mmCIF file of N, CA, C and O in Angstrom:
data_model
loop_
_atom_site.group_PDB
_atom_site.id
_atom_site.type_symbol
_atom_site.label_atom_id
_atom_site.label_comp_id
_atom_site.label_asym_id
_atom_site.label_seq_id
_atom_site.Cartn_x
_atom_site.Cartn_y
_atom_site.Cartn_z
ATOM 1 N N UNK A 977 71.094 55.429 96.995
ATOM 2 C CA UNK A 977 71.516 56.655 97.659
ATOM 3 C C UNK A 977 73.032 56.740 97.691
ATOM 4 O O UNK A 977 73.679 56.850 98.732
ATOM 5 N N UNK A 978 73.423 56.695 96.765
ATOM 6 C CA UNK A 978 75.374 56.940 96.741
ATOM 7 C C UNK A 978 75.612 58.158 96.755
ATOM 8 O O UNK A 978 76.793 58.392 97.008
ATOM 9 N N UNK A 979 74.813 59.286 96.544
ATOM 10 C CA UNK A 979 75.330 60.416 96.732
ATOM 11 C C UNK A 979 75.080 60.913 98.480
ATOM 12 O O UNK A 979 75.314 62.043 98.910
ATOM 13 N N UNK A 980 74.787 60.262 98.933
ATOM 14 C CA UNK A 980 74.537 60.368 100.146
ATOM 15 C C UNK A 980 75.669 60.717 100.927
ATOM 16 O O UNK A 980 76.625 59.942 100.954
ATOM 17 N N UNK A 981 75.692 61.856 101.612
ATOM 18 C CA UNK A 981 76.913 62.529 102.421
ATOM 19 C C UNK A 981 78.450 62.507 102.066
ATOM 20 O O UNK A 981 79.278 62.767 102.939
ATOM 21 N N UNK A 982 78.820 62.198 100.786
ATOM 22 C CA UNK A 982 80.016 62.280 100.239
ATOM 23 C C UNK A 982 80.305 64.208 100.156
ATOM 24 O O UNK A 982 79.552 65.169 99.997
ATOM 25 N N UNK A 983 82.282 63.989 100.429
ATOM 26 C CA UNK A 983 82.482 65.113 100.642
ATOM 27 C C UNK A 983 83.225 65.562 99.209
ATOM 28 O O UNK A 983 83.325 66.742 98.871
ATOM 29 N N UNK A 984 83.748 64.396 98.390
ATOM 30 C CA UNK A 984 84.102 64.342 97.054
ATOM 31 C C UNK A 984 83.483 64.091 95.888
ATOM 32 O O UNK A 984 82.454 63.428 96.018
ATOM 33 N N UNK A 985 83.839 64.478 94.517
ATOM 34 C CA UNK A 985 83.307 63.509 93.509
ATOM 35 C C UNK A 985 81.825 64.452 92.870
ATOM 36 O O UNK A 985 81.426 65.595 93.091
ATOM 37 N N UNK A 986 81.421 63.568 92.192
ATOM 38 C CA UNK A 986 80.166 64.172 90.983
ATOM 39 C C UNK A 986 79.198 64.263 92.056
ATOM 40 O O UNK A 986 78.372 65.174 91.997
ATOM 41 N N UNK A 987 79.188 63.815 92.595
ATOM 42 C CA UNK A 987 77.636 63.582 93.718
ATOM 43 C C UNK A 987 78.077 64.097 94.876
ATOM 44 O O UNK A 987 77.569 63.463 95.801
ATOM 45 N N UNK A 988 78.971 65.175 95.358
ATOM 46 C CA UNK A 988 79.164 65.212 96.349
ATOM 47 C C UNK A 988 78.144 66.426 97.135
ATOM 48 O O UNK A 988 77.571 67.323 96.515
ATOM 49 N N UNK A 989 78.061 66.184 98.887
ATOM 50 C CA UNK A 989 76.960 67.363 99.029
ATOM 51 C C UNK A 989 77.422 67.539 100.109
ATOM 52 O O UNK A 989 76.626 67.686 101.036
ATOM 53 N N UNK A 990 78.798 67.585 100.365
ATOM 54 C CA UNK A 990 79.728 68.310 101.759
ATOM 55 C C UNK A 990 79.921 69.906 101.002
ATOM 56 O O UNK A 990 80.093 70.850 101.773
ATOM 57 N N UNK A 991 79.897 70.118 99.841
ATOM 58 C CA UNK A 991 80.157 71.177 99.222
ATOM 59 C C UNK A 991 78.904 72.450 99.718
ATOM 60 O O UNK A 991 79.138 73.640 99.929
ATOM 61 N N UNK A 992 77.987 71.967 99.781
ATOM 62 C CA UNK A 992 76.863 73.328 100.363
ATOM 63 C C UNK A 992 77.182 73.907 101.136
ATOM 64 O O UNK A 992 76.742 75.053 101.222
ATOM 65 N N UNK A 993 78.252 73.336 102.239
ATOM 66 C CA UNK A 993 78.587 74.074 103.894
ATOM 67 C C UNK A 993 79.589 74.354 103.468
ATOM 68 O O UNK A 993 79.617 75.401 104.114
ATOM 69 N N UNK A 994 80.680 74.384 102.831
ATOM 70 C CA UNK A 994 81.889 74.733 102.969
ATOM 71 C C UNK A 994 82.257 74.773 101.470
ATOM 72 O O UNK A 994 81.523 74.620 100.494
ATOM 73 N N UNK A 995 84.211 75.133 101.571
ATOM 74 C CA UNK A 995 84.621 75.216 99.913
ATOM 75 C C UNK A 995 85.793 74.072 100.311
ATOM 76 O O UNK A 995 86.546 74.062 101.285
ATOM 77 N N UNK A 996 85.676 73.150 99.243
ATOM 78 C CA UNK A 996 86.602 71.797 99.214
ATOM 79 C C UNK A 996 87.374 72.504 97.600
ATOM 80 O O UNK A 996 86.946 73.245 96.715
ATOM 81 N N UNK A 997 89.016 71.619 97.920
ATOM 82 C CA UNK A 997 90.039 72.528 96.552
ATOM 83 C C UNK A 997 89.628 70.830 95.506
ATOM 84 O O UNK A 997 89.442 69.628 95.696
ATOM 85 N N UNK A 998 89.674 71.739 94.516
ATOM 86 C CA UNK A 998 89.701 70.513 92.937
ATOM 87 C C UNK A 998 90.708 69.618 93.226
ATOM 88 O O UNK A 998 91.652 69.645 94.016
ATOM 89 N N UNK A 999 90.155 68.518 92.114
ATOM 90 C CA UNK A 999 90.717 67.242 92.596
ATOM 91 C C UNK A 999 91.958 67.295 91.945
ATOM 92 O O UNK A 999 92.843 66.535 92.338
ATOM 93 N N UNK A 1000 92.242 68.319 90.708
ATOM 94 C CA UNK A 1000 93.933 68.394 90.594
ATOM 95 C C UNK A 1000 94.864 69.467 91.698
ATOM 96 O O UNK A 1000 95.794 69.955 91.055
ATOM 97 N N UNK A 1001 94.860 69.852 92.862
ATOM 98 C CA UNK A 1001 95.132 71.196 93.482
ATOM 99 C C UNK A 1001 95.964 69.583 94.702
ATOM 100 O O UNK A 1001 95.319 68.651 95.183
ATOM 101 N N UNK A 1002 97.292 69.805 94.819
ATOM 102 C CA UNK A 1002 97.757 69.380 95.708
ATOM 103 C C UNK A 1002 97.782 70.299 97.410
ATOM 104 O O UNK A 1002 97.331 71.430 97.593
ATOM 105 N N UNK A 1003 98.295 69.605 98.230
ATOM 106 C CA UNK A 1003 97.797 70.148 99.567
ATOM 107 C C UNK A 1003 98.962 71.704 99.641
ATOM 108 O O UNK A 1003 98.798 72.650 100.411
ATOM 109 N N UNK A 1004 99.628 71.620 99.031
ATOM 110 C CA UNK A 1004 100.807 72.460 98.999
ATOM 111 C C UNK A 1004 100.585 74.094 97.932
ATOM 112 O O UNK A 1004 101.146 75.161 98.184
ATOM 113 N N UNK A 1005 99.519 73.807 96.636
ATOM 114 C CA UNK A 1005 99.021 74.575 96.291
ATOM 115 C C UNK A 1005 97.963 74.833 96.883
ATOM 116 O O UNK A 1005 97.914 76.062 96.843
ATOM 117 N N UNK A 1006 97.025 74.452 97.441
ATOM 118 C CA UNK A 1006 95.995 74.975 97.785
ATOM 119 C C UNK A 1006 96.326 75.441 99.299
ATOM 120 O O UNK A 1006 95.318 75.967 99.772
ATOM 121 N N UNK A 1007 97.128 75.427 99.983
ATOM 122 C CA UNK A 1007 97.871 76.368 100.701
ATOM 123 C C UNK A 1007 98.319 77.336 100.413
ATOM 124 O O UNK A 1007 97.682 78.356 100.677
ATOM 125 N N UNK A 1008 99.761 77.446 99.668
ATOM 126 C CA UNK A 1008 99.910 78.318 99.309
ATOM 127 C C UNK A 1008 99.170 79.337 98.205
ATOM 128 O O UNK A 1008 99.626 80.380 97.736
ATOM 129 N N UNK A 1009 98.033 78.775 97.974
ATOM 130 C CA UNK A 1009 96.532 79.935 97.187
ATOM 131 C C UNK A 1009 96.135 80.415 98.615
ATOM 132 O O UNK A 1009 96.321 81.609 98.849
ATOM 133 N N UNK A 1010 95.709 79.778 99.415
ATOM 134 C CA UNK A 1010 94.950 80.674 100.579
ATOM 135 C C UNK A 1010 95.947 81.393 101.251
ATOM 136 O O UNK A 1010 95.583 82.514 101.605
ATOM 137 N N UNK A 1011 97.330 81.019 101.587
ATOM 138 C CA UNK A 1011 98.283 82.488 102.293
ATOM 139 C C UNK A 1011 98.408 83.519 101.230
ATOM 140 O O UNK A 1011 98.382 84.626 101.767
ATOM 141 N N UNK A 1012 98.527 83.604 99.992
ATOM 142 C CA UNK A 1012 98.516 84.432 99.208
ATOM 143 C C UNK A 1012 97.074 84.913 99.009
ATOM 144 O O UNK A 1012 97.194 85.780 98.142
ATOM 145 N N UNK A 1013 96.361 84.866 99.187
ATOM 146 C CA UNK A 1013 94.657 85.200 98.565
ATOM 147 C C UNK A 1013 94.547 85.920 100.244
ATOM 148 O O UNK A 1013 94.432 87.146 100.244
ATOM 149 N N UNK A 1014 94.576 85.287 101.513
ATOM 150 C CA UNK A 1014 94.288 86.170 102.964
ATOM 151 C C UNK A 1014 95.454 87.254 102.949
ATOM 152 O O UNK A 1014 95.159 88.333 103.463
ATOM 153 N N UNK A 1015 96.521 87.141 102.517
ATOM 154 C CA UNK A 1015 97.712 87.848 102.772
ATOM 155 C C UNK A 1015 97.135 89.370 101.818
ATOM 156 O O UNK A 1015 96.880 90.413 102.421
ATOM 157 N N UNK A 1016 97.047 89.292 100.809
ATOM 158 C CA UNK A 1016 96.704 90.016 99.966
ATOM 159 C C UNK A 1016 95.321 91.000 100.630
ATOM 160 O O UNK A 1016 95.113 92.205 100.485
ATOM 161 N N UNK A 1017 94.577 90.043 101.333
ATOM 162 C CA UNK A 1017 93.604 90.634 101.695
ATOM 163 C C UNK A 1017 93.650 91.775 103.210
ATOM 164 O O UNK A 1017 92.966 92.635 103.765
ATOM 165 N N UNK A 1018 94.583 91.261 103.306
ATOM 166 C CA UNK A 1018 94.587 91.995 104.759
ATOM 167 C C UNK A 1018 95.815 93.192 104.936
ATOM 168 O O UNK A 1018 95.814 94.184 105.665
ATOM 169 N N UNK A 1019 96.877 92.692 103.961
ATOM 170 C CA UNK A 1019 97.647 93.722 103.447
ATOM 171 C C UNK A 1019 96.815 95.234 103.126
ATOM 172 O O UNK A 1019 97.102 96.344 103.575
ATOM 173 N N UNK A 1020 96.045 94.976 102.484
ATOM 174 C CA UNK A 1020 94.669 95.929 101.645
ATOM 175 C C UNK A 1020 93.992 96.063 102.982
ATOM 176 O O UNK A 1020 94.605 96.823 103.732
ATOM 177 N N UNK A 1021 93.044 95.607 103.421
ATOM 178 C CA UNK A 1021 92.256 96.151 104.460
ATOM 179 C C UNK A 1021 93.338 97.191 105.419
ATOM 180 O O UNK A 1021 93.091 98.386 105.577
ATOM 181 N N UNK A 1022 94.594 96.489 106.030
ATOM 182 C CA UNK A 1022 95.321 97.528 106.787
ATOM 183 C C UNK A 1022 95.606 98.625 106.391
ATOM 184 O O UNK A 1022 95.368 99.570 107.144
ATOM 185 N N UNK A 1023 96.160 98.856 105.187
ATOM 186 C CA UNK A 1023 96.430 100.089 104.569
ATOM 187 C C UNK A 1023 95.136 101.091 104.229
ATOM 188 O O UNK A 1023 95.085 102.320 104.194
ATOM 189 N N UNK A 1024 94.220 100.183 104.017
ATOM 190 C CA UNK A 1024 92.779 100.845 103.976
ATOM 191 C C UNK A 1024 92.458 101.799 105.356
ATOM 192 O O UNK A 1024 92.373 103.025 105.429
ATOM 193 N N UNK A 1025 92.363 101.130 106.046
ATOM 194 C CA UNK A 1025 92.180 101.477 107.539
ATOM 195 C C UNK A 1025 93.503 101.974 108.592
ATOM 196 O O UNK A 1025 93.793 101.744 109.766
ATOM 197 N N UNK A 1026 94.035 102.675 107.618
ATOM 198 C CA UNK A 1026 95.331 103.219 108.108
ATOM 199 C C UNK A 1026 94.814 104.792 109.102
ATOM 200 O O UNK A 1026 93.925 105.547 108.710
ATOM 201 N N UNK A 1027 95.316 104.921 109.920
ATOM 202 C CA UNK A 1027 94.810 105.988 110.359
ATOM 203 C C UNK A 1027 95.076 106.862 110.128
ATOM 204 O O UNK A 1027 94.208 107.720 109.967
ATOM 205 N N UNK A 1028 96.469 107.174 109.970
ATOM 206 C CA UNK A 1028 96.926 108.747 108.914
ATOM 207 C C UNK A 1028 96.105 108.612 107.169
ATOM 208 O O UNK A 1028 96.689 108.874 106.118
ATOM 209 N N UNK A 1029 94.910 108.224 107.270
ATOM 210 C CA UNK A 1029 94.080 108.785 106.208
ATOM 211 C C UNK A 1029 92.761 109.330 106.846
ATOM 212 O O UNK A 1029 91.907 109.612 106.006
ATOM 213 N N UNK A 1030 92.566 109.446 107.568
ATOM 214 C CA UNK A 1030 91.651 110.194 108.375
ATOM 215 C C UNK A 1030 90.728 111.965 107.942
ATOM 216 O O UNK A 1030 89.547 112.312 107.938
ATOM 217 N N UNK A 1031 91.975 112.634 107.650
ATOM 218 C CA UNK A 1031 91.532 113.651 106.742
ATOM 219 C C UNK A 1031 91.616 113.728 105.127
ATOM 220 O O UNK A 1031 91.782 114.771 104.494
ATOM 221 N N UNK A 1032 91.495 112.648 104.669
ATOM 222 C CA UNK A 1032 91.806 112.203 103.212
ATOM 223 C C UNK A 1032 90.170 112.158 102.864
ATOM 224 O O UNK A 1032 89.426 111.438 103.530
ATOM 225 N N UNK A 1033 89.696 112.945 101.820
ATOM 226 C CA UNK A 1033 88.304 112.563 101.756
ATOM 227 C C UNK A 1033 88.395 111.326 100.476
ATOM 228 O O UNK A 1033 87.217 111.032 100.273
ATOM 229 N N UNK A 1034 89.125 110.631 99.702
ATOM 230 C CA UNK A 1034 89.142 109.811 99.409
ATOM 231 C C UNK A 1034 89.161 108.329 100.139
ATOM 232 O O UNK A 1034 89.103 107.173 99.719
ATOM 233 N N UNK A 1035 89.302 109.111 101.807
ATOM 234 C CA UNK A 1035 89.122 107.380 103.016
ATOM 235 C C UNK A 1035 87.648 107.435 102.474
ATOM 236 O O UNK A 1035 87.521 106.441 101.759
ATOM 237 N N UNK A 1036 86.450 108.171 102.497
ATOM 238 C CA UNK A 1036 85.215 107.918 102.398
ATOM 239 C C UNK A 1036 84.320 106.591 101.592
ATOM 240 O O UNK A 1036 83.169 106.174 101.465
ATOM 241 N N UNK A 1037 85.706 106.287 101.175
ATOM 242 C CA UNK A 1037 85.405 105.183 99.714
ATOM 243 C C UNK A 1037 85.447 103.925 100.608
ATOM 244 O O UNK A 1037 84.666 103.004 100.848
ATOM 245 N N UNK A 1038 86.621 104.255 100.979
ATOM 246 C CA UNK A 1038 86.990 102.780 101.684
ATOM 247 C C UNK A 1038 86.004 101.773 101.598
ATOM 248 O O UNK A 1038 86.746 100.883 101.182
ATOM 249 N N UNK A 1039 84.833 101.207 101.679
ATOM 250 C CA UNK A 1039 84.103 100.618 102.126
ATOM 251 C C UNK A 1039 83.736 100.123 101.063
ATOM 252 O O UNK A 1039 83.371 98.949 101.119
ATOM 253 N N UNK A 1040 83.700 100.827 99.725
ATOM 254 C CA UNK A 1040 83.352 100.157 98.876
ATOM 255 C C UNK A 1040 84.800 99.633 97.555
ATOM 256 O O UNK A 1040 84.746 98.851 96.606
ATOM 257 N N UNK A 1041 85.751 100.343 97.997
ATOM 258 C CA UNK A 1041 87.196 99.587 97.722
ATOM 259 C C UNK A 1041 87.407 98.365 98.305
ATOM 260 O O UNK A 1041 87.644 97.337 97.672
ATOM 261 N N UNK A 1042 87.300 98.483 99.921
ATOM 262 C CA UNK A 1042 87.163 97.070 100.202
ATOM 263 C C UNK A 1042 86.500 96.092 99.713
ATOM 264 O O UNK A 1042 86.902 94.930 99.659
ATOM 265 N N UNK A 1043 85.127 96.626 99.210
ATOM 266 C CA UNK A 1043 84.092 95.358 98.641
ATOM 267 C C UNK A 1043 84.693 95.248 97.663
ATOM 268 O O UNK A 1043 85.000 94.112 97.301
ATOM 269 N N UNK A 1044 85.015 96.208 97.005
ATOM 270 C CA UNK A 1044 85.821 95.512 95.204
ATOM 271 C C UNK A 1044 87.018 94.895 95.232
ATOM 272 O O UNK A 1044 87.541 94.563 94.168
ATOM 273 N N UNK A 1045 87.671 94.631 96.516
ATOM 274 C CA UNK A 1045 89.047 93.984 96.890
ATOM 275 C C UNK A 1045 88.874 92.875 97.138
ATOM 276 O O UNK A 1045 89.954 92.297 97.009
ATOM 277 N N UNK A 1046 87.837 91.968 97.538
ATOM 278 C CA UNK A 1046 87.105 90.939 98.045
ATOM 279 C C UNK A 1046 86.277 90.436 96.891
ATOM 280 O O UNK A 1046 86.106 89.230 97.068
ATOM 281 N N UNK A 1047 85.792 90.773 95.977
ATOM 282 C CA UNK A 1047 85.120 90.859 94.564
ATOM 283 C C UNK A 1047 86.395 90.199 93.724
ATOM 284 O O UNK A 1047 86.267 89.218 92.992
ATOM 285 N N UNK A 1048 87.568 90.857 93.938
ATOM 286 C CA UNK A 1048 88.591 90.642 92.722
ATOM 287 C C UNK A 1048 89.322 89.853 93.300
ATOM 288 O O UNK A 1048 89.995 89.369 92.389
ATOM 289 N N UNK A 1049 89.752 89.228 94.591
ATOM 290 C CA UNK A 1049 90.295 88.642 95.282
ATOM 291 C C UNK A 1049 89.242 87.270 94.729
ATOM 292 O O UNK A 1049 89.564 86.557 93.778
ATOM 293 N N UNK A 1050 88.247 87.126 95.345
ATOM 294 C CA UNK A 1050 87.154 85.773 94.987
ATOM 295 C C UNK A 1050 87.499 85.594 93.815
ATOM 296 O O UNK A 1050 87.899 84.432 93.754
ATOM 297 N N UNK A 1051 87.600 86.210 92.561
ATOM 298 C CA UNK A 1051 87.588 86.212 91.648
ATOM 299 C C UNK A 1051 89.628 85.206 91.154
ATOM 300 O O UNK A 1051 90.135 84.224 90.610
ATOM 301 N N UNK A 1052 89.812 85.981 91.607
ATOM 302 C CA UNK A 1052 91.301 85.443 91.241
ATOM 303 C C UNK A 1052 91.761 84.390 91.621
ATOM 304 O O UNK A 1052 92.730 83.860 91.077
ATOM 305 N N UNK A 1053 90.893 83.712 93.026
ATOM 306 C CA UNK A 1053 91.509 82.788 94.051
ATOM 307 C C UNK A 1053 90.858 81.969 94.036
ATOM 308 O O UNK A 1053 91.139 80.904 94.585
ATOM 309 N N UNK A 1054 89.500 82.238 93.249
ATOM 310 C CA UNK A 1054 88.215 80.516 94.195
ATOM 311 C C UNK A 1054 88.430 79.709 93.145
ATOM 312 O O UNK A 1054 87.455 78.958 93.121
ATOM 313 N N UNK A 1055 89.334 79.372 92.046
ATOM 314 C CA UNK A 1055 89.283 78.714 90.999
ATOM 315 C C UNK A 1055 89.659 77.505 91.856
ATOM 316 O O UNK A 1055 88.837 76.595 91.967
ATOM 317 N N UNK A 1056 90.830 77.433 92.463
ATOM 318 C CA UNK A 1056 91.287 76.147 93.003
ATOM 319 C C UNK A 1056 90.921 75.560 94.260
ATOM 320 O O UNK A 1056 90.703 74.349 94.296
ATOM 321 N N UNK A 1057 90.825 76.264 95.299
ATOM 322 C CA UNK A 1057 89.633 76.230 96.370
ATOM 323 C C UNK A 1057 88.803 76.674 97.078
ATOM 324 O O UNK A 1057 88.676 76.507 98.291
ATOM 325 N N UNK A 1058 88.225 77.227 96.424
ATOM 326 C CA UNK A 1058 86.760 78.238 96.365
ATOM 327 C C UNK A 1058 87.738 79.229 96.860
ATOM 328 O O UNK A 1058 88.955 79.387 96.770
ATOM 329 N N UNK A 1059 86.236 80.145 97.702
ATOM 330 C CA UNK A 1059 86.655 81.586 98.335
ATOM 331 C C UNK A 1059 86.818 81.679 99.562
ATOM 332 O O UNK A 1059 86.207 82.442 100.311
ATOM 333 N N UNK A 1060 87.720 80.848 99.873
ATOM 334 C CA UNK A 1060 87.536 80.917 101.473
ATOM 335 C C UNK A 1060 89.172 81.604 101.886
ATOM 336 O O UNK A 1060 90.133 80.853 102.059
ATOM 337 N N UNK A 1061 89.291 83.216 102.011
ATOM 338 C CA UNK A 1061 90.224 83.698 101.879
ATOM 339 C C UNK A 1061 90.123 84.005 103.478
ATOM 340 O O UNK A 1061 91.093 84.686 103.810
ATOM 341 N N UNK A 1062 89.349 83.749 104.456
ATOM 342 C CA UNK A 1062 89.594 83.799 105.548
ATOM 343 C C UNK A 1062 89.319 82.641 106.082
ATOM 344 O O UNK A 1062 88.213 82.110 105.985
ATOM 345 N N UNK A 1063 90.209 82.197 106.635
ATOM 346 C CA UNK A 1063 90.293 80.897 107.763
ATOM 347 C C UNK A 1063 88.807 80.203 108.539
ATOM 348 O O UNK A 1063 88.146 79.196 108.283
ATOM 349 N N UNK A 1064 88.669 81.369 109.669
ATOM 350 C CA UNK A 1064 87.531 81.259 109.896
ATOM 351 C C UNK A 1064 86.310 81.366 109.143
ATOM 352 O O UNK A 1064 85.442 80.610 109.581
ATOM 353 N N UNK A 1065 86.058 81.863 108.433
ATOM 354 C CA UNK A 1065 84.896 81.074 107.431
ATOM 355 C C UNK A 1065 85.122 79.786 106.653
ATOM 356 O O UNK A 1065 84.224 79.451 105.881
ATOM 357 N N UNK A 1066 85.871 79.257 106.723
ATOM 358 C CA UNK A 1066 86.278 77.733 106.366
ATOM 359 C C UNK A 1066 86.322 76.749 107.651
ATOM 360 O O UNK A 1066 86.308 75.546 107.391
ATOM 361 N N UNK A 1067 86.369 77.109 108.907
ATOM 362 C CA UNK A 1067 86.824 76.263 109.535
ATOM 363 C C UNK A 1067 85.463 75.638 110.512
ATOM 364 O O UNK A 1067 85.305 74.523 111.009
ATOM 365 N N UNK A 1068 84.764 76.626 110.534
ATOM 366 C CA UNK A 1068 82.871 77.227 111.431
ATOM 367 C C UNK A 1068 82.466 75.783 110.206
ATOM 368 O O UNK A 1068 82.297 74.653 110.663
ATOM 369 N N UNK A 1069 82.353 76.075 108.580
ATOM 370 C CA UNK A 1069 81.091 75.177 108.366
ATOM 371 C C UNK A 1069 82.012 73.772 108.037
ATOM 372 O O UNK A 1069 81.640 73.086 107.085
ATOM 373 N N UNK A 1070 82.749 73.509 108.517
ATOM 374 C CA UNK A 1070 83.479 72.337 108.259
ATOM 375 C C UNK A 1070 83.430 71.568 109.504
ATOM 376 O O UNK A 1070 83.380 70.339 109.464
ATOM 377 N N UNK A 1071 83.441 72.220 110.617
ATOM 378 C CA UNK A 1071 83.059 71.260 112.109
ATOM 379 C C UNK A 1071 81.445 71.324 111.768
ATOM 380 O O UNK A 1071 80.868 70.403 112.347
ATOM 381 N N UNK A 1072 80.280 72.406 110.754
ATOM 382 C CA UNK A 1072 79.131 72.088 111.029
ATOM 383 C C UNK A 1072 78.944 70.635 110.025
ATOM 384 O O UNK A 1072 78.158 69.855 110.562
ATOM 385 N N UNK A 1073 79.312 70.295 109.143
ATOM 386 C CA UNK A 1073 79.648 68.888 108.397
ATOM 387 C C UNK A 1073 79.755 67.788 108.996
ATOM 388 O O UNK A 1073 79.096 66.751 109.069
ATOM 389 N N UNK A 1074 80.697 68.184 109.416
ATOM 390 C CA UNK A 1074 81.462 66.838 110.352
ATOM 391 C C UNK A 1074 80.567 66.618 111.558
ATOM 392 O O UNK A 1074 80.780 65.525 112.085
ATOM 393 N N UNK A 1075 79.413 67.511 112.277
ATOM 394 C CA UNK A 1075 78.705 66.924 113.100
ATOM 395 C C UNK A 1075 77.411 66.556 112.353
ATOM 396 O O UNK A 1075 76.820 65.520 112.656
ATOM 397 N N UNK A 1076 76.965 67.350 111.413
ATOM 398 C CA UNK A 1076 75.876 67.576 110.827
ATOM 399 C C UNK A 1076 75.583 65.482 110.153
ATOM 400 O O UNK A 1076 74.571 64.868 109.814
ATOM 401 N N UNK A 1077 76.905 65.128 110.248
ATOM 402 C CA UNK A 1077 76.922 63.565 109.494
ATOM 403 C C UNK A 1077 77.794 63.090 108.485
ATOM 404 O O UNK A 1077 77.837 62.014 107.888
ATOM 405 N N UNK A 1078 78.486 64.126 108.421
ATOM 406 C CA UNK A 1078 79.567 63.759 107.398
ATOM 407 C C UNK A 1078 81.012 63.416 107.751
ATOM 408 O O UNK A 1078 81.880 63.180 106.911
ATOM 409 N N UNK A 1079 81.204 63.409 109.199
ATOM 410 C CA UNK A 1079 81.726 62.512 110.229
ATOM 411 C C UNK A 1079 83.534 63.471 109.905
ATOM 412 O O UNK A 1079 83.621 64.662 109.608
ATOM 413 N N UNK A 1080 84.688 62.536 110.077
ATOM 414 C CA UNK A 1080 85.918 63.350 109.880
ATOM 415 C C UNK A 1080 86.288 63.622 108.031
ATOM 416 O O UNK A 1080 87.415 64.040 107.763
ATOM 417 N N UNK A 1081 85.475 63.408 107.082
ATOM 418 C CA UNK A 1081 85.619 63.298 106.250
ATOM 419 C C UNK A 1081 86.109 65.063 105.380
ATOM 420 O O UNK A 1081 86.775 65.128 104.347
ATOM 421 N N UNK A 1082 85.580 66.243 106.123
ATOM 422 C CA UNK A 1082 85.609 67.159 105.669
ATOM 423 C C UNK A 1082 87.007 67.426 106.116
ATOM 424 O O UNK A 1082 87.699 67.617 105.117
ATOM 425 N N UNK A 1083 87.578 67.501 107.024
ATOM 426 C CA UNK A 1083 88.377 67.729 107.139
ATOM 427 C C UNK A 1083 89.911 66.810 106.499
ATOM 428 O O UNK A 1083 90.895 66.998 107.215
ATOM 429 N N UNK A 1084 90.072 66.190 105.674
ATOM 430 C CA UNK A 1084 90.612 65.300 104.507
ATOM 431 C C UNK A 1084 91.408 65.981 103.978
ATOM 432 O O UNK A 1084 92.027 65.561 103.000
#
């Protein structure tokens, strides 16, 4: 049983709950991928949800601009550590790991 609760590596199975960055991605890039990948994202949602578009019948879209902003965002960003372009969805299944048995290891 060596693949047993490892959060790294060929056998690893900390990866189902959460997104861990590749083993070439230093702590400094895979930072600066997630402030640029949330930044981007929320830049876009605000302007989306701007309120002087209110009588714009092109706001009607919004909803599905947003989904294609989040589509192309995943797309551009999860190469190096997955898609976790918001914080809190990275941070929820990484304490569920770490109790679940995979002890302080996720957080590494």
């Amino acid at each position: 049983m060596a693949a047993f609760r490892q959060v790294t590596g060929d056998l690893a199975t900390a990866n189902i709950w959460a997104t861990y960055p590749q083993t070439y991605v230093s702590v400094w890039t895979g930072l600066g991928d997630q402030i640029l990948g949330t930044s981007l994202l929320m830049m876009c949602a605000m302007a989306l949800s701007d309120g002087r578009q209110r009588g714009n019948k092109a706001a009607q879209l919004n909803p599905q601009v947003l989904t294609g902003l989040v589509v192309v965002l995943g797309f551009a960003f999860s190469l190096n550590c997955g898609c976790a372009l918001n914080p809190a969805r990275d941070l929820a299944p990484r304490f569920f790991t770490a109790i679940a048995g995979w002890g302080l290891e996720p957080f590494r």
